[in-house]
């Protein structure tokens, strides 16, 4: 009887620890996701999305390959809009990101569903795939109306 009680207490304690860790991870993921969109909430244009230091190593490598393949061309389909807002214009004073779901797939991979309000009743939704790397959560892929097969697939195709 005592052994069953101790085992039950240990299981309850482990469950509580896992739950607390999951909440902390969700908080870190939420902070990272909000940070991905921070440049849209500041005055001025800032850097293009692909120059922001928010991407995973894999996606950063693909962005580099795409930029090399682009060569001297000033613009292509991928560089004609902001990837994170799927837009060319927005109102930085009203721009907002709402996280509607976070799912942690394992310790190093998560998905966040977001709704983006461009500031004038124009909204879009995205699914962000995140990966944990040595310095935190990074954006690995975006799935949306602009990237139905994912940003990574678009970068791979454009880099060829």
mmCIF file of C-alpha atoms in Angstrom:
data_model
loop_
_atom_site.group_PDB
_atom_site.id
_atom_site.type_symbol
_atom_site.label_atom_id
_atom_site.label_comp_id
_atom_site.label_asym_id
_atom_site.label_seq_id
_atom_site.Cartn_x
_atom_site.Cartn_y
_atom_site.Cartn_z
ATOM 1 C CA UNK A 1 0.000 0.000 0.000
ATOM 2 C CA UNK A 2 2.815 2.377 0.936
ATOM 3 C CA UNK A 3 4.643 1.584 -2.322
ATOM 4 C CA UNK A 4 1.527 2.394 -4.380
ATOM 5 C CA UNK A 5 1.093 5.689 -2.516
ATOM 6 C CA UNK A 6 4.733 6.677 -3.127
ATOM 7 C CA UNK A 7 4.486 5.723 -6.812
ATOM 8 C CA UNK A 8 1.250 7.681 -7.136
ATOM 9 C CA UNK A 9 2.783 10.724 -5.439
ATOM 10 C CA UNK A 10 5.825 10.529 -7.735
ATOM 11 C CA UNK A 11 3.603 10.313 -10.801
ATOM 12 C CA UNK A 12 1.594 13.315 -9.598
ATOM 13 C CA UNK A 13 4.777 15.294 -8.942
ATOM 14 C CA UNK A 14 6.188 14.439 -12.388
ATOM 15 C CA UNK A 15 2.904 15.425 -13.990
ATOM 16 C CA UNK A 16 2.939 18.777 -12.185
ATOM 17 C CA UNK A 17 6.557 19.402 -13.224
ATOM 18 C CA UNK A 18 5.773 18.566 -16.842
ATOM 19 C CA UNK A 19 2.765 20.867 -16.730
ATOM 20 C CA UNK A 20 4.810 23.744 -15.279
ATOM 21 C CA UNK A 21 7.578 23.205 -17.843
ATOM 22 C CA UNK A 22 5.000 23.186 -20.632
ATOM 23 C CA UNK A 23 3.541 26.483 -19.409
ATOM 24 C CA UNK A 24 7.040 28.002 -19.264
ATOM 25 C CA UNK A 25 7.747 26.744 -22.790
ATOM 26 C CA UNK A 26 4.450 28.200 -24.017
ATOM 27 C CA UNK A 27 5.434 31.542 -22.453
ATOM 28 C CA UNK A 28 8.837 31.420 -24.192
ATOM 29 C CA UNK A 29 7.190 30.495 -27.491
ATOM 30 C CA UNK A 30 4.648 33.308 -27.119
ATOM 31 C CA UNK A 31 7.440 35.800 -26.377
ATOM 32 C CA UNK A 32 9.397 34.611 -29.425
ATOM 33 C CA UNK A 33 6.367 34.791 -31.728
ATOM 34 C CA UNK A 34 5.502 38.319 -30.587
ATOM 35 C CA UNK A 35 9.156 39.237 -31.172
ATOM 36 C CA UNK A 36 9.021 37.949 -34.750
ATOM 37 C CA UNK A 37 6.436 40.641 -35.536
ATOM 38 C CA UNK A 38 7.939 43.475 -33.436
ATOM 39 C CA UNK A 39 9.281 45.413 -36.427
ATOM 40 C CA UNK A 40 5.725 45.829 -37.718
ATOM 41 C CA UNK A 41 4.810 47.744 -34.577
ATOM 42 C CA UNK A 42 7.598 50.335 -34.877
ATOM 43 C CA UNK A 43 7.475 53.449 -37.055
ATOM 44 C CA UNK A 44 9.336 53.250 -40.341
ATOM 45 C CA UNK A 45 9.925 50.380 -42.690
ATOM 46 C CA UNK A 46 12.909 48.709 -41.049
ATOM 47 C CA UNK A 47 14.604 45.697 -42.611
ATOM 48 C CA UNK A 48 12.908 43.239 -44.953
ATOM 49 C CA UNK A 49 11.614 40.168 -43.134
ATOM 50 C CA UNK A 50 14.289 37.921 -44.634
ATOM 51 C CA UNK A 51 17.004 40.066 -43.017
ATOM 52 C CA UNK A 52 15.579 39.742 -39.518
ATOM 53 C CA UNK A 53 17.600 37.463 -37.179
ATOM 54 C CA UNK A 54 14.577 35.331 -36.284
ATOM 55 C CA UNK A 55 14.973 32.310 -38.546
ATOM 56 C CA UNK A 56 16.300 28.849 -37.824
ATOM 57 C CA UNK A 57 19.692 27.855 -39.155
ATOM 58 C CA UNK A 58 18.019 25.808 -41.909
ATOM 59 C CA UNK A 59 15.785 28.645 -43.043
ATOM 60 C CA UNK A 60 18.611 31.198 -42.798
ATOM 61 C CA UNK A 61 20.689 28.971 -45.087
ATOM 62 C CA UNK A 62 17.815 28.734 -47.585
ATOM 63 C CA UNK A 63 17.312 32.503 -47.493
ATOM 64 C CA UNK A 64 21.005 32.906 -48.346
ATOM 65 C CA UNK A 65 20.701 30.480 -51.262
ATOM 66 C CA UNK A 66 17.596 32.298 -52.530
ATOM 67 C CA UNK A 67 19.353 35.682 -52.348
ATOM 68 C CA UNK A 68 22.345 34.287 -54.301
ATOM 69 C CA UNK A 69 20.029 32.790 -56.946
ATOM 70 C CA UNK A 70 18.224 36.141 -57.209
ATOM 71 C CA UNK A 71 21.510 37.731 -58.272
ATOM 72 C CA UNK A 72 21.184 41.271 -59.577
ATOM 73 C CA UNK A 73 17.397 41.108 -59.887
ATOM 74 C CA UNK A 74 15.960 43.763 -57.576
ATOM 75 C CA UNK A 75 12.707 41.940 -56.845
ATOM 76 C CA UNK A 76 10.959 38.606 -57.323
ATOM 77 C CA UNK A 77 7.766 37.001 -56.032
ATOM 78 C CA UNK A 78 9.289 36.323 -52.601
ATOM 79 C CA UNK A 79 10.732 39.796 -52.125
ATOM 80 C CA UNK A 80 7.623 41.695 -53.186
ATOM 81 C CA UNK A 81 5.867 41.567 -49.787
ATOM 82 C CA UNK A 82 6.441 41.125 -46.075
ATOM 83 C CA UNK A 83 6.423 37.430 -45.255
ATOM 84 C CA UNK A 84 5.179 37.885 -41.717
ATOM 85 C CA UNK A 85 2.288 40.164 -42.591
ATOM 86 C CA UNK A 86 1.711 38.942 -46.157
ATOM 87 C CA UNK A 87 1.370 42.581 -47.096
ATOM 88 C CA UNK A 88 3.093 45.648 -48.451
ATOM 89 C CA UNK A 89 1.406 48.151 -46.112
ATOM 90 C CA UNK A 90 0.141 48.119 -42.535
ATOM 91 C CA UNK A 91 -0.697 50.532 -39.720
ATOM 92 C CA UNK A 92 2.032 50.110 -37.100
ATOM 93 C CA UNK A 93 -0.100 51.841 -34.455
ATOM 94 C CA UNK A 94 -2.862 49.223 -34.760
ATOM 95 C CA UNK A 95 -0.910 46.190 -35.995
ATOM 96 C CA UNK A 96 -1.565 43.226 -33.686
ATOM 97 C CA UNK A 97 -0.720 39.549 -33.484
ATOM 98 C CA UNK A 98 -3.000 37.153 -31.634
ATOM 99 C CA UNK A 99 -1.730 33.667 -30.898
ATOM 100 C CA UNK A 100 -4.688 31.322 -31.162
ATOM 101 C CA UNK A 101 -2.899 28.025 -30.460
ATOM 102 C CA UNK A 102 0.490 26.726 -29.384
ATOM 103 C CA UNK A 103 1.353 23.064 -29.745
ATOM 104 C CA UNK A 104 4.684 21.787 -28.605
ATOM 105 C CA UNK A 105 5.472 18.715 -30.700
ATOM 106 C CA UNK A 106 8.587 17.793 -28.725
ATOM 107 C CA UNK A 107 11.267 19.605 -26.725
ATOM 108 C CA UNK A 108 12.719 21.266 -29.845
ATOM 109 C CA UNK A 109 9.709 21.775 -32.147
ATOM 110 C CA UNK A 110 6.495 23.760 -31.774
ATOM 111 C CA UNK A 111 3.687 25.156 -33.880
ATOM 112 C CA UNK A 112 1.899 28.446 -33.259
ATOM 113 C CA UNK A 113 -1.246 29.528 -35.057
ATOM 114 C CA UNK A 114 -1.583 33.300 -35.283
ATOM 115 C CA UNK A 115 -4.032 35.883 -36.544
ATOM 116 C CA UNK A 116 -2.506 39.118 -37.777
ATOM 117 C CA UNK A 117 -4.449 42.376 -37.830
ATOM 118 C CA UNK A 118 -2.817 44.814 -40.271
ATOM 119 C CA UNK A 119 -4.558 47.703 -38.570
ATOM 120 C CA UNK A 120 -7.447 48.517 -40.866
ATOM 121 C CA UNK A 121 -9.714 45.519 -40.424
ATOM 122 C CA UNK A 122 -7.562 43.409 -42.748
ATOM 123 C CA UNK A 123 -6.593 40.129 -41.117
ATOM 124 C CA UNK A 124 -4.667 37.059 -42.123
ATOM 125 C CA UNK A 125 -3.812 33.787 -40.416
ATOM 126 C CA UNK A 126 -0.554 31.881 -40.364
ATOM 127 C CA UNK A 127 0.836 28.705 -38.903
ATOM 128 C CA UNK A 128 4.388 29.156 -37.672
ATOM 129 C CA UNK A 129 6.708 26.209 -37.210
ATOM 130 C CA UNK A 130 9.343 26.916 -34.586
ATOM 131 C CA UNK A 131 12.530 25.141 -33.659
ATOM 132 C CA UNK A 132 14.583 25.467 -30.477
ATOM 133 C CA UNK A 133 18.216 26.249 -31.145
ATOM 134 C CA UNK A 134 20.996 27.130 -28.728
ATOM 135 C CA UNK A 135 19.835 30.716 -28.194
ATOM 136 C CA UNK A 136 16.056 30.232 -28.162
ATOM 137 C CA UNK A 137 13.031 29.655 -30.367
ATOM 138 C CA UNK A 138 13.448 30.458 -34.055
ATOM 139 C CA UNK A 139 11.060 30.591 -36.989
ATOM 140 C CA UNK A 140 11.595 27.536 -39.165
ATOM 141 C CA UNK A 141 8.634 27.697 -41.552
ATOM 142 C CA UNK A 142 5.456 29.659 -42.292
ATOM 143 C CA UNK A 143 2.291 28.144 -43.732
ATOM 144 C CA UNK A 144 -0.361 30.577 -44.930
ATOM 145 C CA UNK A 145 -2.367 31.690 -47.945
ATOM 146 C CA UNK A 146 0.857 33.093 -49.428
ATOM 147 C CA UNK A 147 2.800 29.940 -48.544
ATOM 148 C CA UNK A 148 0.352 26.999 -48.694
ATOM 149 C CA UNK A 149 3.245 24.529 -49.007
ATOM 150 C CA UNK A 150 5.370 26.541 -46.613
ATOM 151 C CA UNK A 151 7.978 29.268 -46.892
ATOM 152 C CA UNK A 152 10.728 26.639 -46.905
ATOM 153 C CA UNK A 153 9.283 25.016 -50.053
ATOM 154 C CA UNK A 154 9.093 28.441 -51.730
ATOM 155 C CA UNK A 155 12.695 29.220 -50.807
ATOM 156 C CA UNK A 156 13.891 25.840 -52.059
ATOM 157 C CA UNK A 157 12.101 26.330 -55.390
ATOM 158 C CA UNK A 158 13.362 29.908 -55.798
ATOM 159 C CA UNK A 159 16.960 28.933 -54.975
ATOM 160 C CA UNK A 160 17.155 26.464 -57.875
#
